[in-house]
Coordinates of C-alpha atoms in Angstrom, one line a residue:
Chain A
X20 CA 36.3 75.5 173.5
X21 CA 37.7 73.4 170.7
X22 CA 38.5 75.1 167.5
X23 CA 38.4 73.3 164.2
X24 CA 39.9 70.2 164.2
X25 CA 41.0 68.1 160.9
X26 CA 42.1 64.1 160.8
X27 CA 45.1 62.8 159.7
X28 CA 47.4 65.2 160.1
X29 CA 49.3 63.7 157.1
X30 CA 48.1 60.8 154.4
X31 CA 50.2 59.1 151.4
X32 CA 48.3 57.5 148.8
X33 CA 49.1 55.6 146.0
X34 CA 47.4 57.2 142.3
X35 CA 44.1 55.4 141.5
X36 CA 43.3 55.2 145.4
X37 CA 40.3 56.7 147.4
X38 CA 40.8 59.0 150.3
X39 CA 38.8 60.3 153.0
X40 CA 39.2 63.3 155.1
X41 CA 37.6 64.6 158.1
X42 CA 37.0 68.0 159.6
X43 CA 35.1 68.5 162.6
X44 CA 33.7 72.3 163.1
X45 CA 33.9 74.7 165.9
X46 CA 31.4 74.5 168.7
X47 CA 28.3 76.2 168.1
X48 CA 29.0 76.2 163.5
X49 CA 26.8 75.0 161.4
X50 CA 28.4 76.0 158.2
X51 CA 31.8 73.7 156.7
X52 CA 34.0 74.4 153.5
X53 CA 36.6 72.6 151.9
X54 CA 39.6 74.3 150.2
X55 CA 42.6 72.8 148.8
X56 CA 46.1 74.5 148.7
X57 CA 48.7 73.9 146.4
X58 CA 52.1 74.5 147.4
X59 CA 52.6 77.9 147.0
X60 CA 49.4 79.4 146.3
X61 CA 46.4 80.4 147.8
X62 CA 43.6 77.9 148.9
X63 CA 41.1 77.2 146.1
X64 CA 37.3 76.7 147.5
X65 CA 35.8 73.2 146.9
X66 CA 32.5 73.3 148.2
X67 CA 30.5 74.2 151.3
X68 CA 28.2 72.1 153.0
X69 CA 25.1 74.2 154.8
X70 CA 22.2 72.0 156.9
X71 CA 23.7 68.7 155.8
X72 CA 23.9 69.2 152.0
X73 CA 26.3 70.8 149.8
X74 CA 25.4 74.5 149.0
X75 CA 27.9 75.2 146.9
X76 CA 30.6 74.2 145.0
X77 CA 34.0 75.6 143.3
X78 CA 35.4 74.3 140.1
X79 CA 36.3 70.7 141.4
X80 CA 35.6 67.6 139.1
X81 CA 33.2 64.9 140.9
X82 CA 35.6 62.5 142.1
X83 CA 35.9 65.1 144.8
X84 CA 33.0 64.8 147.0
X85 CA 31.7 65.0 150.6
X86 CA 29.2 64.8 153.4
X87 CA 28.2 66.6 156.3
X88 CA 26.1 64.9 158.9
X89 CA 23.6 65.5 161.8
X90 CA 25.9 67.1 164.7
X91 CA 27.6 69.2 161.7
X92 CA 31.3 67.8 161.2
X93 CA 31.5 67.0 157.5
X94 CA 34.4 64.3 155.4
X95 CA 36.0 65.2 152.0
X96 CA 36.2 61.9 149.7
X97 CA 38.5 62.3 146.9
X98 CA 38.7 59.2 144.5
X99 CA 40.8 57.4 141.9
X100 CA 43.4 60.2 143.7
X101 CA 46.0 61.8 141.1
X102 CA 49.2 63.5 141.3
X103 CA 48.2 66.5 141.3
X104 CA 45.6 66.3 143.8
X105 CA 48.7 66.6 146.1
X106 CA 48.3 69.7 148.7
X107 CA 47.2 70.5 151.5
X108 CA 43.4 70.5 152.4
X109 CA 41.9 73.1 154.9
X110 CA 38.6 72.8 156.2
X111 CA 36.8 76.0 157.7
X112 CA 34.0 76.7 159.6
X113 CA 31.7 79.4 160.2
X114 CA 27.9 80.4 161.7
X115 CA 27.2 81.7 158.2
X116 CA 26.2 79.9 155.2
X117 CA 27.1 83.0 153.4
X118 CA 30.6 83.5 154.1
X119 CA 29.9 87.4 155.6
X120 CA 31.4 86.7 158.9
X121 CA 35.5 85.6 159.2
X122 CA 35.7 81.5 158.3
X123 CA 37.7 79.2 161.1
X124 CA 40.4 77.4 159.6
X125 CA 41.7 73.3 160.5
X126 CA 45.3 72.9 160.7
X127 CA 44.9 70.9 157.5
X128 CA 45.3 67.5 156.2
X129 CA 48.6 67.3 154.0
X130 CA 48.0 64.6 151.2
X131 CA 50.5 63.2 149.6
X132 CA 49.9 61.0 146.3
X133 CA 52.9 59.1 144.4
Chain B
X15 CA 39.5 81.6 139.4
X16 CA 41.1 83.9 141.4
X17 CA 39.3 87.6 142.8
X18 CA 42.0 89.0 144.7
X19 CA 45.8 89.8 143.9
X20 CA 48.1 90.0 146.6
X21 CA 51.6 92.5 146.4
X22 CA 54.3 92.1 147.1
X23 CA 54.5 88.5 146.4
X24 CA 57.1 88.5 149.0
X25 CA 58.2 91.1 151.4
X26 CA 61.2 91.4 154.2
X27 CA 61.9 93.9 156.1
X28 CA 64.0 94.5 159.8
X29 CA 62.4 93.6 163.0
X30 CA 60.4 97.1 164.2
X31 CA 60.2 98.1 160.8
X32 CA 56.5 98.4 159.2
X33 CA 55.3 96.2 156.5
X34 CA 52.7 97.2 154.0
X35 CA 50.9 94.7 151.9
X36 CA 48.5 95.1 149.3
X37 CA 45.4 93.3 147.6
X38 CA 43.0 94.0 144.3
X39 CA 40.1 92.5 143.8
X40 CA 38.1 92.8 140.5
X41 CA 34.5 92.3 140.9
X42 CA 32.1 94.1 143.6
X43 CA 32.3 92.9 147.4
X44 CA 30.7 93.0 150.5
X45 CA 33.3 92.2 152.7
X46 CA 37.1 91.9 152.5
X47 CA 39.1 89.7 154.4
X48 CA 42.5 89.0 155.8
X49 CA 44.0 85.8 156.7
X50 CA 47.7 85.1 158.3
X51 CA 49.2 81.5 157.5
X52 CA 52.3 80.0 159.2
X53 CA 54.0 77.2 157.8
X54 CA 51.7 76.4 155.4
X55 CA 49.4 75.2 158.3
X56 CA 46.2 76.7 159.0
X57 CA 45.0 80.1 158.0
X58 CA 44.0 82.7 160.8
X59 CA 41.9 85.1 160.9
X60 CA 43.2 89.3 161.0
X61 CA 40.6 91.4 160.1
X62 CA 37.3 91.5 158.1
X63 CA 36.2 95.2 156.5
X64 CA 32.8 95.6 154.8
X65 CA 32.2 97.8 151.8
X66 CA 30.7 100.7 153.7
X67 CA 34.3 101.0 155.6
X68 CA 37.0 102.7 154.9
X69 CA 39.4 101.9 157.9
X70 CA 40.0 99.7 160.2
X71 CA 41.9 98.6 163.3
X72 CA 43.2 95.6 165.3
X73 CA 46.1 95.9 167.9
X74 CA 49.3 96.4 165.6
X75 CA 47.1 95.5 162.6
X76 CA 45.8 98.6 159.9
X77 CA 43.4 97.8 157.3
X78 CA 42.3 100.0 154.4
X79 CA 39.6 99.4 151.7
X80 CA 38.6 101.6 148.5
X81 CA 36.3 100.0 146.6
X82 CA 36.4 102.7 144.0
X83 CA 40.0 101.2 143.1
X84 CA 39.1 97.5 144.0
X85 CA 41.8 97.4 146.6
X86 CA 43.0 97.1 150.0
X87 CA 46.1 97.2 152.2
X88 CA 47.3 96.0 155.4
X89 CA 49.8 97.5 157.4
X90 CA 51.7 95.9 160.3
X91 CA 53.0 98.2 162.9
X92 CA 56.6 97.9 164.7
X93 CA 56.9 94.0 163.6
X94 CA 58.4 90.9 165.3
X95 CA 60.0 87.9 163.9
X96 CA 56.6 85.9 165.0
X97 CA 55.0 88.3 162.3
X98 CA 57.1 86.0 159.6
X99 CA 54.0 84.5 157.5
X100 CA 51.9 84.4 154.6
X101 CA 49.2 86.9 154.5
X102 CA 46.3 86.6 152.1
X103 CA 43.1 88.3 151.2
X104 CA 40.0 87.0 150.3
X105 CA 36.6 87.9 149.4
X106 CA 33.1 85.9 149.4
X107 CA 32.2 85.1 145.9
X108 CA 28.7 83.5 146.0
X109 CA 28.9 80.2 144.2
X110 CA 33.1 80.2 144.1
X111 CA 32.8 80.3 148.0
X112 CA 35.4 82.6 149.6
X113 CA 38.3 83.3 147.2
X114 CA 42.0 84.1 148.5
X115 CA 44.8 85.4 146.3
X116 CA 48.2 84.0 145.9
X117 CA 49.3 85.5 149.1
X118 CA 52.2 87.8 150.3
X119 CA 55.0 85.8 152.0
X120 CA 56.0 88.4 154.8
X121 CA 59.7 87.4 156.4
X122 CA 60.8 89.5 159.6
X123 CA 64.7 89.8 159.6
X124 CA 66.0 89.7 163.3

């Protein structure tokens, strides 16, 4: 049974530049969050998507977005990228929307924007 | 913002030795949970307490909550160097999603 799985592994971008990440969840989820994680700190929750729409949502601006479609693996979209959006993004799964069971954590997507 | 405060911020002790790390919390929970994080890869998953308990156990893992102080600790039991991580807690947070502290960076001398 495949755990969570995240693609790339690693990204560079250039500021100004649109990315797109992409988690897929662990069999038999139905529930995906995005964090990001700074270097040196804990992750900080974007959003969650629940049933293919975003439930809810941490203090991100809206150039972050996302999606999650039909067979549940979701994409984070992140556009005119800055510095600081640097880190490393997680994506998590679980079987509840509400967060009261223990989340399944990617390996991460480390992005990189000069 | 943040919800839970891990300490130490970083810890190391000798290989065998326990290691005791702590979080607080400041608002009302229904579950507490701790996370393990090598490398700065992926988070895993230690242990998750709910409110109504006061204890509990996983292999070499202790975990304690008292929600009348807003806290928790984990112990590690008779450590190894493949201990050596980041440890975090976190707590659901409706609308902010699950929210982690800073993290205590654990390192396991040989």
């Amino acid at each position: 049974d495949a755990g969570v799985t995240q693609s790339p592994t690693h990204l560079i971008k250039t500021r100004g530049q649109q990315v797109t990440l992409r988690c897929s969840p662990k069999s038999g989820h139905d529930t995906v969050s995005w964090y990001q994680q700074a270097l040196g700190q804990g992750p900080q929750f974007i959003f969650q998507y629940y049933e293919e729409e975003e439930r809810q949502r941490g203090n991100f601006p809206d150039r972050f977005s996302g999606h999650q479609f039909p067979n549940y693996s979701s994409e984070l979209n992140v556009n005119a990228l800055l510095l600081g959006d640097s880190a490393l993004y997680l994506c998590a799964s679980s079987s509840d929307f509400r967060l009261d069971n223990e989340q399944f954590f990617g390996p991460g997507t480390r992005l990189t924007v000069l | 913002s943040q919800q839970g405060e891990e300490d130490p911020q970083a810890l190391s002790i000798q290989e065998g030795e326990n290691a005791t790390m702590n979080c607080s919390y400041k608002t009302s929970i229904n579950n507490l949970q701790w996370y393990r994080q090598n490398s700065g890869r992926g988070l895993v998953h230690l242990i998750l307490i709910r409110s109504n308990e006061r204890e509990k156990h996983s292999g070499r893992l202790r975990v304690t909550l008292d929600t009348s102080k807003k806290s928790s600790s984990l112990l590690i039991t008779a450590s190894r160097a493949a201990d050596t991580a980041s440890y975090f807690c976190a707590t659901p947070r409706g609308a902010d999603g699950l929210t982690f502290g800073k993290g205590t960076h654990l390192i396991i001398q040989p």
